[in-house]
Short mmCIF file of C-alpha atoms in Angstrom, two decimals:
data_model
loop_
_atom_site.label_atom_id
_atom_site.label_comp_id
_atom_site.label_asym_id
_atom_site.label_seq_id
_atom_site.Cartn_x
_atom_site.Cartn_y
_atom_site.Cartn_z
CA MET S 227 9.75 12.31 33.67
CA GLU S 228 10.25 11.79 37.39
CA PHE S 229 7.31 10.46 39.38
CA VAL S 230 6.88 13.55 41.59
CA GLU S 231 7.15 15.82 38.55
CA ALA S 232 4.41 13.81 36.81
CA THR S 233 2.13 13.99 39.83
CA SER S 234 2.63 17.76 40.00
CA ALA S 235 1.83 18.18 36.30
CA LEU S 236 -1.37 16.14 36.58
CA THR S 237 -2.38 17.92 39.79
CA ALA S 238 -2.06 21.24 37.96
CA ARG S 239 -4.09 19.97 34.97
CA LEU S 240 -6.86 18.77 37.26
CA ALA S 241 -6.88 22.07 39.12
CA ALA S 242 -7.15 23.96 35.83
CA GLY S 243 -10.50 22.47 34.91
CA ASN S 244 -12.62 19.52 33.92
CA ASP S 245 -9.98 17.28 32.35
CA ASP S 246 -11.06 13.64 32.02
CA LEU S 247 -7.71 12.57 30.60
CA ALA S 248 -5.82 14.14 33.52
CA ALA S 249 -8.18 12.33 35.90
CA ALA S 250 -7.38 9.02 34.19
CA GLY S 251 -3.68 9.81 34.40
CA ALA S 252 -4.04 10.62 38.08
CA ILE S 253 -5.68 7.29 38.83
CA CYS S 254 -2.93 5.60 36.81
CA LEU S 255 -0.20 7.22 38.91
CA ALA S 256 -2.04 6.47 42.14
CA VAL S 257 -2.27 2.80 41.19
CA GLU S 258 1.42 2.74 40.24
CA ALA S 259 2.36 4.24 43.59
CA TRP S 260 0.25 1.65 45.39
CA LYS S 261 1.64 -1.25 43.33
CA HIS S 262 5.24 -0.29 44.04
CA LEU S 263 4.92 0.88 47.65
CA ALA S 264 2.35 -1.49 49.16
CA GLY S 265 3.83 -3.86 51.64
CA GLU S 266 6.33 -1.36 53.03
CA ASP S 267 3.63 0.41 54.99
CA THR S 268 0.03 -0.74 55.58
CA ALA S 269 -1.15 2.80 54.85
CA TRP S 270 -0.41 2.14 51.17
CA ASP S 271 -2.52 -1.02 51.35
CA ARG S 272 -5.51 0.93 52.71
CA PHE S 273 -4.86 3.62 50.11
CA GLY S 274 -4.88 1.00 47.35
CA LEU S 275 -8.24 -0.46 48.35
CA GLU S 276 -9.93 2.91 47.91
CA ILE S 277 -8.09 3.75 44.69
CA LEU S 278 -8.84 0.40 43.07
CA ASN S 279 -12.53 0.75 43.84
CA VAL S 280 -12.68 4.20 42.22
CA ARG S 281 -10.71 2.93 39.24
CA SER S 282 -13.10 0.01 38.72
CA THR S 283 -16.12 2.34 38.87
CA PHE S 284 -14.91 5.16 36.63
CA TYR S 285 -11.70 4.37 34.81
CA THR S 286 -11.92 0.92 33.23
CA HIS S 287 -12.49 2.48 29.80
CA TYR S 288 -9.18 4.37 30.26
CA ASP S 289 -7.03 1.24 30.59
CA ASP S 290 -4.92 2.42 27.67
CA VAL S 291 -3.91 5.63 29.48
CA VAL S 292 -0.27 5.42 30.52
CA VAL S 293 1.81 8.12 32.18
CA ASP S 294 5.43 7.89 31.06
CA THR S 295 7.30 8.28 34.31
CA THR S 296 9.68 6.54 36.63
CA VAL S 297 8.06 4.41 39.29
CA PRO S 298 8.50 5.15 42.97
CA THR S 299 10.77 2.63 44.66
CA THR S 300 10.76 3.94 48.22
CA ALA S 301 7.96 5.55 50.19
CA SER S 302 9.60 8.88 50.91
CA THR S 303 7.72 11.75 52.48
CA HIS S 304 8.12 13.67 49.21
CA ILE S 305 6.39 10.94 47.19
CA ARG S 306 3.68 10.46 49.80
CA ASP S 307 2.94 14.20 49.83
CA ALA S 308 2.83 14.36 46.02
CA VAL S 309 0.44 11.41 45.80
CA ARG S 310 -1.78 12.84 48.55
CA GLU S 311 -2.00 16.19 46.73
CA LEU S 312 -2.75 14.48 43.42
CA VAL S 313 -5.51 12.32 44.91
CA SER S 314 -6.91 15.31 46.83
CA GLN S 315 -7.20 17.17 43.54
CA LEU S 316 -8.81 14.13 41.94
CA ALA S 317 -11.36 14.12 44.78
CA ARG S 318 -12.16 17.77 43.99
CA TYR S 319 -12.59 16.80 40.33
CA HIS S 320 -15.18 14.21 41.36
CA ASP S 321 -16.82 16.71 43.72
CA HIS S 322 -17.20 19.05 40.75
CA ARG S 323 -18.66 16.25 38.61
CA ALA S 324 -21.12 15.42 41.43
CA LEU S 325 -22.52 18.96 41.17
CA ASP S 326 -23.10 18.82 37.40
CA ALA S 327 -26.82 19.49 37.03
CA ASP S 328 -26.75 18.11 33.48
CA SER S 329 -25.85 14.62 34.74
CA ALA S 330 -28.29 12.02 35.99
CA LEU S 331 -28.75 11.75 39.74
CA SER S 332 -27.23 8.27 39.83
CA GLU S 333 -24.10 9.52 38.07
CA ARG S 334 -23.79 12.48 40.43
CA LEU S 335 -24.14 10.15 43.42
CA ASP S 336 -21.43 7.88 42.00
CA HIS S 337 -19.08 10.85 41.65
CA ASP S 338 -19.87 11.94 45.21
CA ALA S 339 -19.08 8.44 46.47
CA ALA S 340 -15.81 8.44 44.49
CA ALA S 341 -14.81 11.78 46.02
CA GLN S 342 -15.43 10.36 49.49
CA GLN S 343 -13.37 7.26 48.72
CA LEU S 344 -10.54 9.38 47.39
CA ARG S 345 -10.56 11.47 50.56
CA ARG S 346 -10.34 8.24 52.58
CA ALA S 347 -7.35 7.23 50.43
CA VAL S 348 -5.68 10.56 51.19
CA ALA S 349 -6.43 10.13 54.90
CA ALA S 350 -4.80 6.69 54.85
CA LEU S 351 -1.54 8.33 53.81
CA ALA S 352 -1.75 11.15 56.37
#
């Protein structure tokens, strides 16, 4: 599957509902984009700092999640837009989790912080 196609599929899954596996896949693709595009543009470096922090807080137990896709090799506008949309949707996922009244306050605050970090990551690519 092509990278942009994979980001679109995961964006749609996240938009459809509370999908923890899609969220893990989204963080996986975001990290892959950062790993392959950092250095070309400092925006990707700033993006990566935010993404890595969210990954270390929420996604370490999903290390075995792999999205079978090509890797981006150049930072085209099309790839940047796809990654921004994916991470924006992931931020909305964490916003939703932050409002879950069945979760402990500390967990809700962690999700709120993650959503803010993800929005900063998106802003770095704007």
